Amino acid sequence: MQLNIGGLIPESVVDGPGIRFVIFAQGCQHNCKGCFNPELQPFQQNRLMTVEEIIAMIKEHNSQGITFSGGDPFEQAEGFTALAQACRKLGLSIWSYTGYTYEELIQKPTKLKLLQELDVLVDGRFVLEQKDITLKYRGSSNQRIIDVQKSLAKGQVITIQ
Ligand code: SF4
C-alpha cells in the first residue's frame, strides 16, 4: 500500500511529547484560513511511499513517538491505518492531527479504523480568529488534544490538557 506523503521530519519536538518522527499527508479539503501548510492542501501526487519504506526510515532514528500531520492523514485513512499498525508493533506512541472533529470521525467506518489505532488526536480545523500561540501542540483554541483510547472506551471525548 502506498501513501501520498507531503514531507517527513525525522526529529520534531513540537508535534507532541518527546522527539517524534512526523509524517505529513499530502491533501486536505478543510481550506482553513491561515493554514500553515497550504502547499499540502492539493490532492496532487507528491512523494509516494510504501508503509515498509516509511517504517525503514523510522527505524533509522531514535524516535520516542510518531505524529501524523498534513494535509489531513484521515483523507488517506486506509494507508495511515496500515502505517499506524506497523508503528504499534515497534511500540511507538502515535499522535495524529486532523481537520475533522472526533465526532465526525467516529461516524465514518474507514476513518474510525484509523482513529482506533491512535493514542492521541488533535482535532478540528485551524480557526484563525481563535489562534493562540501560547497553546501547546495546537494552533487555535477550538482544537482539542484527545486521549483516543480513553474516549473510545468511555464513549465521550476525554482531553488530556
Ligand atoms: S486542516 Fe490543517 S492542513 Fe488542512 S487546511 Fe486546515 S490547517 Fe491546513
PDB file of N, CA and C and ligand atoms in Angstrom, residues 28-38 40-41 70-72 98-100 124-126 143, ligand 1:
ATOM      1  N   CYS A  28      -5.700  17.938   1.623  1.00  0.00           N
ATOM      2  CA  CYS A  28      -6.596  18.333   2.706  1.00  0.00           C
ATOM      3  C   CYS A  28      -7.711  19.181   2.114  1.00  0.00           C
ATOM      4  N   GLN A  29      -8.934  18.926   2.530  1.00  0.00           N
ATOM      5  CA  GLN A  29     -10.065  19.653   1.950  1.00  0.00           C
ATOM      6  C   GLN A  29     -10.639  20.725   2.876  1.00  0.00           C
ATOM      7  N   HIS A  30     -10.034  20.931   4.046  1.00  0.00           N
ATOM      8  CA  HIS A  30     -10.658  21.825   5.030  1.00  0.00           C
ATOM      9  C   HIS A  30     -10.486  23.307   4.713  1.00  0.00           C
ATOM     10  N   ASN A  31      -9.411  23.639   3.989  1.00  0.00           N
ATOM     11  CA  ASN A  31      -9.226  25.004   3.489  1.00  0.00           C
ATOM     12  C   ASN A  31      -9.322  26.060   4.591  1.00  0.00           C
ATOM     13  N   CYS A  32      -8.653  25.831   5.695  1.00  0.00           N
ATOM     14  CA  CYS A  32      -8.691  26.780   6.816  1.00  0.00           C
ATOM     15  C   CYS A  32      -7.989  28.085   6.433  1.00  0.00           C
ATOM     16  N   LYS A  33      -8.598  29.192   6.817  1.00  0.00           N
ATOM     17  CA  LYS A  33      -7.961  30.493   6.617  1.00  0.00           C
ATOM     18  C   LYS A  33      -6.721  30.545   7.509  1.00  0.00           C
ATOM     19  N   GLY A  34      -5.581  30.911   6.921  1.00  0.00           N
ATOM     20  CA  GLY A  34      -4.348  30.994   7.714  1.00  0.00           C
ATOM     21  C   GLY A  34      -3.638  29.657   7.869  1.00  0.00           C
ATOM     22  N   CYS A  35      -4.035  28.669   7.074  1.00  0.00           N
ATOM     23  CA  CYS A  35      -3.387  27.343   7.110  1.00  0.00           C
ATOM     24  C   CYS A  35      -1.871  27.493   7.036  1.00  0.00           C
ATOM     25  N   PHE A  36      -1.162  26.761   7.921  1.00  0.00           N
ATOM     26  CA  PHE A  36       0.302  26.909   7.932  1.00  0.00           C
ATOM     27  C   PHE A  36       0.989  25.984   6.938  1.00  0.00           C
ATOM     28  N   ASN A  37       0.277  25.059   6.321  1.00  0.00           N
ATOM     29  CA  ASN A  37       0.872  24.194   5.302  1.00  0.00           C
ATOM     30  C   ASN A  37       0.027  24.193   4.018  1.00  0.00           C
ATOM     31  N   PRO A  38      -0.205  25.369   3.406  1.00  0.00           N
ATOM     32  CA  PRO A  38      -1.102  25.418   2.250  1.00  0.00           C
ATOM     33  C   PRO A  38      -0.627  24.566   1.074  1.00  0.00           C
ATOM     34  N   LEU A  40       0.321  21.699   1.220  1.00  0.00           N
ATOM     35  CA  LEU A  40      -0.097  20.311   1.434  1.00  0.00           C
ATOM     36  C   LEU A  40      -1.600  20.122   1.243  1.00  0.00           C
ATOM     37  N   GLN A  41      -2.295  21.176   0.856  1.00  0.00           N
ATOM     38  CA  GLN A  41      -3.747  21.055   0.626  1.00  0.00           C
ATOM     39  C   GLN A  41      -4.109  20.333  -0.685  1.00  0.00           C
ATOM     40  N   GLY A  70      -0.293  17.078   8.400  1.00  0.00           N
ATOM     41  CA  GLY A  70      -0.645  17.262   6.989  1.00  0.00           C
ATOM     42  C   GLY A  70      -0.692  18.721   6.589  1.00  0.00           C
ATOM     43  N   GLY A  71      -1.625  18.824   5.537  1.00  0.00           N
ATOM     44  CA  GLY A  71      -2.567  17.872   4.976  1.00  0.00           C
ATOM     45  C   GLY A  71      -3.490  17.265   6.037  1.00  0.00           C
ATOM     46  N   ASP A  72      -4.247  16.291   5.621  1.00  0.00           N
ATOM     47  CA  ASP A  72      -5.058  15.572   6.602  1.00  0.00           C
ATOM     48  C   ASP A  72      -4.856  14.065   6.431  1.00  0.00           C
ATOM     49  N   THR A  98      -5.775  16.322  12.632  1.00  0.00           N
ATOM     50  CA  THR A  98      -6.805  16.252  11.595  1.00  0.00           C
ATOM     51  C   THR A  98      -7.640  17.518  11.617  1.00  0.00           C
ATOM     52  N   GLY A  99      -8.204  17.857  10.465  1.00  0.00           N
ATOM     53  CA  GLY A  99      -9.140  18.982  10.417  1.00  0.00           C
ATOM     54  C   GLY A  99     -10.559  18.562  10.788  1.00  0.00           C
ATOM     55  N   TYR A 100     -10.798  17.256  10.837  1.00  0.00           N
ATOM     56  CA  TYR A 100     -12.119  16.750  11.250  1.00  0.00           C
ATOM     57  C   TYR A 100     -12.241  16.803  12.774  1.00  0.00           C
ATOM     58  N   GLY A 124      -9.979  19.051  14.767  1.00  0.00           N
ATOM     59  CA  GLY A 124     -10.637  20.294  14.389  1.00  0.00           C
ATOM     60  C   GLY A 124      -9.817  21.176  13.467  1.00  0.00           C
ATOM     61  N   ARG A 125     -10.550  21.982  12.698  1.00  0.00           N
ATOM     62  CA  ARG A 125      -9.902  22.894  11.757  1.00  0.00           C
ATOM     63  C   ARG A 125      -9.144  23.980  12.517  1.00  0.00           C
ATOM     64  N   PHE A 126      -8.162  24.572  11.848  1.00  0.00           N
ATOM     65  CA  PHE A 126      -7.477  25.738  12.412  1.00  0.00           C
ATOM     66  C   PHE A 126      -8.366  26.956  12.187  1.00  0.00           C
ATOM     67  N   GLN A 143      -9.351  23.605  18.905  1.00  0.00           N
ATOM     68  CA  GLN A 143      -8.791  22.264  18.716  1.00  0.00           C
ATOM     69  C   GLN A 143      -8.592  21.597  20.079  1.00  0.00           C
TER      70      GLN A 143
HETATM   71  S1  SF4 B   1      -6.771  21.123   8.410  1.00  0.00           S
HETATM   72 FE1  SF4 B   1      -4.614  21.757   8.620  1.00  0.00          FE
HETATM   73  S2  SF4 B   1      -3.682  21.346   6.602  1.00  0.00           S
HETATM   74 FE2  SF4 B   1      -5.911  21.316   6.335  1.00  0.00          FE
HETATM   75  S3  SF4 B   1      -6.416  23.394   5.658  1.00  0.00           S
HETATM   76 FE3  SF4 B   1      -6.695  23.300   7.903  1.00  0.00          FE
HETATM   77  S4  SF4 B   1      -4.720  23.985   8.763  1.00  0.00           S
HETATM   78 FE4  SF4 B   1      -4.368  23.482   6.600  1.00  0.00          FE
END
